[in-house]
mmCIF file of C-alpha atoms and ligand atoms in Angstrom:
data_model
loop_
_atom_site.group_PDB
_atom_site.id
_atom_site.type_symbol
_atom_site.label_atom_id
_atom_site.label_comp_id
_atom_site.label_asym_id
_atom_site.label_seq_id
_atom_site.Cartn_x
_atom_site.Cartn_y
_atom_site.Cartn_z
ATOM 1 C CA UNK L 1 -10.053 15.700 32.167
ATOM 2 C CA UNK L 2 -8.955 18.409 29.663
ATOM 3 C CA UNK L 3 -7.204 16.750 26.901
ATOM 4 C CA UNK L 4 -5.283 19.631 25.455
ATOM 5 C CA UNK L 5 -3.764 17.877 22.514
ATOM 6 C CA UNK L 6 -7.234 17.642 21.048
ATOM 7 C CA UNK L 7 -7.573 21.474 20.557
ATOM 8 C CA UNK L 8 -3.970 22.424 20.455
ATOM 9 C CA UNK L 9 -1.342 19.691 19.306
ATOM 10 C CA UNK L 10 1.447 22.258 19.580
ATOM 11 C CA UNK L 11 1.236 22.715 23.195
ATOM 12 C CA UNK L 12 4.366 20.973 24.860
ATOM 13 C CA UNK L 13 3.634 21.367 28.346
ATOM 14 C CA UNK L 14 0.868 22.149 30.893
ATOM 15 C CA UNK L 15 0.460 22.638 34.701
ATOM 16 C CA UNK L 16 -1.641 19.799 35.964
ATOM 17 C CA UNK L 17 -2.711 18.151 39.395
ATOM 18 C CA UNK L 18 -2.479 14.491 40.026
ATOM 19 C CA UNK L 19 -5.980 13.062 40.288
ATOM 20 C CA UNK L 20 -4.679 9.521 41.250
ATOM 21 C CA UNK L 21 -1.539 7.604 40.872
ATOM 22 C CA UNK L 22 -1.534 3.720 41.181
ATOM 23 C CA UNK L 23 0.142 0.632 39.231
ATOM 24 C CA UNK L 24 -2.037 1.153 36.312
ATOM 25 C CA UNK L 25 -0.789 4.698 35.746
ATOM 26 C CA UNK L 26 -0.882 8.424 36.637
ATOM 27 C CA UNK L 27 -4.094 10.241 36.077
ATOM 28 C CA UNK L 28 -4.074 14.066 35.740
ATOM 29 C CA UNK L 29 -6.862 16.619 35.560
ATOM 30 C CA UNK L 30 -5.473 17.899 32.217
ATOM 31 C CA UNK L 31 -2.702 16.771 30.073
ATOM 32 C CA UNK L 32 -0.684 17.518 26.791
ATOM 33 C CA UNK L 33 0.191 13.593 26.499
ATOM 34 C CA UNK L 34 -1.574 11.895 23.565
ATOM 35 C CA UNK L 35 -2.735 8.350 24.513
ATOM 36 C CA UNK L 36 -2.089 5.456 22.077
ATOM 37 C CA UNK L 37 -4.810 5.039 19.604
ATOM 38 C CA UNK L 38 -5.943 5.298 15.941
ATOM 39 C CA UNK L 39 -2.590 4.014 14.773
ATOM 40 C CA UNK L 40 -0.548 6.623 16.617
ATOM 41 C CA UNK L 41 1.677 5.831 19.610
ATOM 42 C CA UNK L 42 1.404 7.390 22.831
ATOM 43 C CA UNK L 43 3.530 10.318 24.062
ATOM 44 C CA UNK L 44 6.725 9.948 26.075
ATOM 45 C CA UNK L 45 7.943 12.792 28.399
ATOM 46 C CA UNK L 46 8.242 13.818 31.987
ATOM 47 C CA UNK L 47 6.278 15.251 34.997
ATOM 48 C CA UNK L 48 8.198 17.900 36.808
ATOM 49 C CA UNK L 49 7.336 18.268 40.409
ATOM 50 C CA UNK L 50 7.742 21.445 42.593
ATOM 51 C CA UNK L 51 10.787 20.021 44.493
ATOM 52 C CA UNK L 52 12.616 19.635 41.313
ATOM 53 C CA UNK L 53 12.227 15.883 41.136
ATOM 54 C CA UNK L 54 11.220 14.373 37.654
ATOM 55 C CA UNK L 55 9.097 11.398 36.856
ATOM 56 C CA UNK L 56 9.596 9.755 33.504
ATOM 57 C CA UNK L 57 6.703 8.961 31.414
ATOM 58 C CA UNK L 58 7.532 6.225 29.073
ATOM 59 C CA UNK L 59 4.089 5.780 27.406
ATOM 60 C CA UNK L 60 0.569 7.054 27.543
ATOM 61 C CA UNK L 61 -2.451 4.800 26.958
ATOM 62 C CA UNK L 62 -6.287 5.092 27.317
ATOM 63 C CA UNK L 63 -7.945 3.744 30.349
ATOM 64 C CA UNK L 64 -11.558 2.758 30.606
ATOM 65 C CA UNK L 65 -13.029 5.590 28.589
ATOM 66 C CA UNK L 66 -11.823 8.150 26.097
ATOM 67 C CA UNK L 67 -11.221 10.839 28.773
ATOM 68 C CA UNK L 68 -9.220 8.441 31.069
ATOM 69 C CA UNK L 69 -5.650 8.853 30.184
ATOM 70 C CA UNK L 70 -2.874 6.980 31.939
ATOM 71 C CA UNK L 71 0.533 8.098 31.972
ATOM 72 C CA UNK L 72 2.771 5.173 32.353
ATOM 73 C CA UNK L 73 6.139 5.260 34.441
ATOM 74 C CA UNK L 74 8.940 2.654 34.503
ATOM 75 C CA UNK L 75 9.484 0.440 37.536
ATOM 76 C CA UNK L 76 11.014 1.725 40.740
ATOM 77 C CA UNK L 77 9.468 5.162 40.421
ATOM 78 C CA UNK L 78 7.777 6.843 43.374
ATOM 79 C CA UNK L 79 4.366 7.591 42.588
ATOM 80 C CA UNK L 80 3.085 11.164 43.315
ATOM 81 C CA UNK L 81 0.316 11.609 45.760
ATOM 82 C CA UNK L 82 -3.266 12.804 44.564
ATOM 83 C CA UNK L 83 -3.322 16.436 44.634
ATOM 84 C CA UNK L 84 0.390 17.084 43.826
ATOM 85 C CA UNK L 85 0.941 19.824 41.297
ATOM 86 C CA UNK L 86 3.029 18.802 38.224
ATOM 87 C CA UNK L 87 4.349 20.360 35.108
ATOM 88 C CA UNK L 88 3.364 17.735 32.332
ATOM 89 C CA UNK L 89 5.965 17.986 29.491
ATOM 90 C CA UNK L 90 6.141 15.550 26.304
ATOM 91 C CA UNK L 91 9.162 14.802 24.298
ATOM 92 C CA UNK L 92 8.239 17.504 21.719
ATOM 93 C CA UNK L 93 10.733 16.461 18.957
ATOM 94 C CA UNK L 94 9.402 12.820 18.985
ATOM 95 C CA UNK L 95 6.018 14.061 18.936
ATOM 96 C CA UNK L 96 6.472 16.467 16.068
ATOM 97 C CA UNK L 97 7.820 13.579 14.082
ATOM 98 C CA UNK L 98 4.844 11.489 15.002
ATOM 99 C CA UNK L 99 2.659 14.420 13.735
ATOM 100 C CA UNK L 100 4.469 14.785 10.492
ATOM 101 C CA UNK L 101 4.381 11.079 9.694
ATOM 102 C CA UNK L 102 0.597 10.966 10.919
ATOM 103 C CA UNK L 103 -0.407 13.892 8.547
ATOM 104 C CA UNK L 104 1.644 12.012 5.751
ATOM 105 C CA UNK L 105 -0.320 9.110 6.083
ATOM 106 C CA UNK L 106 -3.520 11.095 5.454
ATOM 107 C CA UNK L 107 -1.887 12.275 2.084
ATOM 108 C CA UNK L 108 -0.976 8.501 1.492
ATOM 109 C CA UNK L 109 -4.622 7.580 2.000
ATOM 110 C CA UNK L 110 -5.708 10.302 -0.781
ATOM 111 C CA UNK L 111 -2.649 9.111 -3.123
ATOM 112 C CA UNK L 112 -3.373 5.403 -3.326
ATOM 113 C CA UNK L 113 -6.765 4.182 -4.267
ATOM 114 C CA UNK L 114 -8.512 1.391 -2.194
ATOM 115 C CA UNK L 115 -9.678 0.974 1.236
ATOM 116 C CA UNK L 116 -7.284 1.288 4.177
ATOM 117 C CA UNK L 117 -7.282 -1.783 6.293
ATOM 118 C CA UNK L 118 -4.700 -1.185 8.697
ATOM 119 C CA UNK L 119 -1.748 1.380 9.573
ATOM 120 C CA UNK L 120 0.679 2.392 12.095
ATOM 121 C CA UNK L 121 2.367 5.737 12.637
ATOM 122 C CA UNK L 122 6.023 5.324 13.799
ATOM 123 C CA UNK L 123 8.880 7.730 14.851
ATOM 124 C CA UNK L 124 10.075 9.036 11.305
ATOM 125 C CA UNK L 125 8.299 6.308 9.517
ATOM 126 C CA UNK L 126 4.975 4.776 8.932
ATOM 127 C CA UNK L 127 2.824 2.280 6.984
ATOM 128 C CA UNK L 128 -0.715 1.742 5.590
ATOM 129 C CA UNK L 129 -2.135 -1.448 4.417
ATOM 130 C CA UNK L 130 -4.743 -1.122 1.357
ATOM 131 C CA UNK L 131 -7.213 -3.596 0.140
ATOM 132 C CA UNK L 132 -5.917 -3.939 -3.391
ATOM 133 C CA UNK L 133 -4.722 -6.520 -5.703
ATOM 134 C CA UNK L 134 -0.953 -7.001 -6.528
ATOM 135 C CA UNK L 135 0.423 -4.695 -9.126
ATOM 136 C CA UNK L 136 -0.517 -1.187 -10.324
ATOM 137 C CA UNK L 137 1.232 0.735 -7.433
ATOM 138 C CA UNK L 138 4.636 2.148 -8.241
ATOM 139 C CA UNK L 139 7.060 3.282 -5.346
ATOM 140 C CA UNK L 140 8.524 6.350 -7.284
ATOM 141 C CA UNK L 141 5.061 7.470 -8.447
ATOM 142 C CA UNK L 142 3.472 7.312 -4.787
ATOM 143 C CA UNK L 143 6.528 9.211 -3.513
ATOM 144 C CA UNK L 144 6.404 11.919 -6.160
ATOM 145 C CA UNK L 145 2.652 12.416 -5.594
ATOM 146 C CA UNK L 146 3.173 12.591 -1.884
ATOM 147 C CA UNK L 147 6.027 15.116 -2.157
ATOM 148 C CA UNK L 148 3.963 17.179 -4.709
ATOM 149 C CA UNK L 149 1.124 17.431 -2.137
ATOM 150 C CA UNK L 150 3.648 18.429 0.626
ATOM 151 C CA UNK L 151 5.156 21.143 -1.537
ATOM 152 C CA UNK L 152 1.709 22.639 -2.390
ATOM 153 C CA UNK L 153 1.414 23.461 1.319
ATOM 154 C CA UNK L 154 -2.177 22.590 1.845
ATOM 155 C CA UNK L 155 -3.769 23.793 5.290
ATOM 156 C CA UNK L 156 -4.534 21.055 7.698
ATOM 157 C CA UNK L 157 -7.389 21.533 10.227
ATOM 158 C CA UNK L 158 -10.040 19.750 12.330
ATOM 159 C CA UNK L 159 -13.678 19.970 11.293
ATOM 160 C CA UNK L 160 -16.636 18.806 13.688
ATOM 161 C CA UNK L 161 -19.754 17.203 12.341
ATOM 162 C CA UNK L 162 -22.595 15.460 14.105
ATOM 163 C CA UNK L 163 -23.023 11.623 14.188
ATOM 164 C CA UNK L 164 -26.014 12.114 12.049
ATOM 165 C CA UNK L 165 -24.079 13.976 9.530
ATOM 166 C CA UNK L 166 -21.427 11.138 9.487
ATOM 167 C CA UNK L 167 -23.975 8.366 9.091
ATOM 168 C CA UNK L 168 -25.326 10.082 6.172
ATOM 169 C CA UNK L 169 -21.881 10.168 4.742
ATOM 170 C CA UNK L 170 -20.282 6.799 5.125
ATOM 171 C CA UNK L 171 -17.772 7.362 2.283
ATOM 172 C CA UNK L 172 -15.854 9.540 4.664
ATOM 173 C CA UNK L 173 -14.693 6.678 6.566
ATOM 174 C CA UNK L 174 -11.655 5.258 4.685
ATOM 175 C CA UNK L 175 -10.217 3.388 7.410
ATOM 176 C CA UNK L 176 -11.971 0.230 8.052
ATOM 177 C CA UNK L 177 -9.824 -0.816 10.981
ATOM 178 C CA UNK L 178 -10.248 2.459 12.901
ATOM 179 C CA UNK L 179 -13.852 2.992 13.688
ATOM 180 C CA UNK L 180 -14.699 6.814 14.292
ATOM 181 C CA UNK L 181 -15.693 7.330 18.034
ATOM 182 C CA UNK L 182 -19.370 8.037 17.519
ATOM 183 C CA UNK L 183 -21.907 8.222 20.375
ATOM 184 C CA UNK L 184 -20.674 11.583 21.885
ATOM 185 C CA UNK L 185 -22.934 13.486 19.492
ATOM 186 C CA UNK L 186 -20.132 14.805 17.271
ATOM 187 C CA UNK L 187 -17.144 13.431 15.450
ATOM 188 C CA UNK L 188 -13.855 15.046 14.696
ATOM 189 C CA UNK L 189 -12.858 15.018 10.994
ATOM 190 C CA UNK L 190 -9.384 15.927 9.772
ATOM 191 C CA UNK L 191 -9.347 17.970 6.592
ATOM 192 C CA UNK L 192 -6.533 18.534 4.444
ATOM 193 C CA UNK L 193 -7.859 21.222 2.289
ATOM 194 C CA UNK L 194 -8.523 19.896 -1.262
ATOM 195 C CA UNK L 195 -6.908 16.562 -0.580
ATOM 196 C CA UNK L 196 -8.493 14.516 2.047
ATOM 197 C CA UNK L 197 -11.391 14.596 4.695
ATOM 198 C CA UNK L 198 -11.903 11.717 7.150
ATOM 199 C CA UNK L 199 -12.660 11.084 10.952
ATOM 200 C CA UNK L 200 -9.411 10.996 12.901
ATOM 201 C CA UNK L 201 -8.639 11.941 16.519
ATOM 202 C CA UNK L 202 -4.898 11.919 16.282
ATOM 203 C CA UNK L 203 -2.317 14.913 16.179
ATOM 204 C CA UNK L 204 -1.371 16.471 12.817
ATOM 205 C CA UNK L 205 0.806 19.375 11.737
ATOM 206 C CA UNK L 206 -0.846 22.808 10.629
ATOM 207 C CA UNK L 207 0.073 22.309 6.849
ATOM 208 C CA UNK L 208 1.416 19.777 4.608
ATOM 209 C CA UNK L 209 4.957 21.702 4.016
ATOM 210 C CA UNK L 210 5.693 21.137 7.788
ATOM 211 C CA UNK L 211 5.949 17.446 6.836
ATOM 212 C CA UNK L 212 9.105 17.709 4.887
ATOM 213 C CA UNK L 213 10.429 15.546 2.121
ATOM 214 C CA UNK L 214 9.315 11.868 2.385
ATOM 215 C CA UNK L 215 10.275 8.482 0.554
ATOM 216 C CA UNK L 216 8.443 5.344 -0.129
ATOM 217 C CA UNK L 217 10.800 2.903 1.319
ATOM 218 C CA UNK L 218 9.232 -0.541 0.664
ATOM 219 C CA UNK L 219 5.936 -2.079 -0.656
ATOM 220 C CA UNK L 220 4.782 -5.531 0.246
ATOM 221 C CA UNK L 221 2.081 -7.923 -0.533
ATOM 222 C CA UNK L 222 0.565 -9.229 2.788
ATOM 223 C CA UNK L 223 -2.020 -11.712 0.930
ATOM 224 C CA UNK L 224 -3.971 -11.358 -2.281
ATOM 225 C CA UNK L 225 -5.740 -8.334 -1.436
ATOM 226 C CA UNK L 226 -3.498 -6.691 0.974
ATOM 227 C CA UNK L 227 -0.772 -4.040 -0.159
ATOM 228 C CA UNK L 228 1.512 -2.588 2.502
ATOM 229 C CA UNK L 229 3.033 0.776 1.702
ATOM 230 C CA UNK L 230 5.863 2.010 3.889
ATOM 231 C CA UNK L 231 6.831 5.673 3.985
ATOM 232 C CA UNK L 232 9.816 7.416 5.885
ATOM 233 C CA UNK L 233 10.673 11.140 6.584
ATOM 234 C CA UNK L 234 13.789 11.874 4.462
ATOM 235 C CA UNK L 235 16.942 12.611 6.706
ATOM 236 C CA UNK L 236 15.494 11.601 10.018
HETATM 237 ZN ZN1 LIG T 1 -5.080 11.657 11.447
#
């Protein structure tokens, strides 16, 4: 299974062959569809067949392993036979908004002190939970710090390290709720140059300016040691 989004998150479509299609989902030999995970939703899109018919993909999830990606259709869809050639095409406008917000949440991680205990990337909005007592956080100050990092246009790139290197640097793991996928020998880190470095398997934009202007829409206390910070893309 060739997961193209891991090496090139900007690829919007690819030719692929159906390996298997059943009630659990459609499996392809390669795909541009990101499966839900690490706080990022799965992609939506379509599979185009040679005869011109279109199979809508309403969600993408992981199956039994990291390389088992299930493309989910709605009810009443005729499933393609194994061996069928398709063009797999994601809803790029939605994915790009998810990439912008996902990258923004890395910035939020760098701006707010405290461990991240949870989070969710949404379409045009997102949130992170921090293990912090009440007080000391201010919406406008967080938004100003985020927008400054966005305007500074820091390069964003994946960096690979070995499991041993990660084990020697536990401080890299900021997100307690999402354990990095170790055991494959190497771990993918996401580096925002000069700002943030942590394990992440999601999709991100190439540089922080591409996120565009953001706002902090809300802050909540979810228990004594849990502060939830909501951010949104401006004008989306
Ligand atoms: Zn990430």
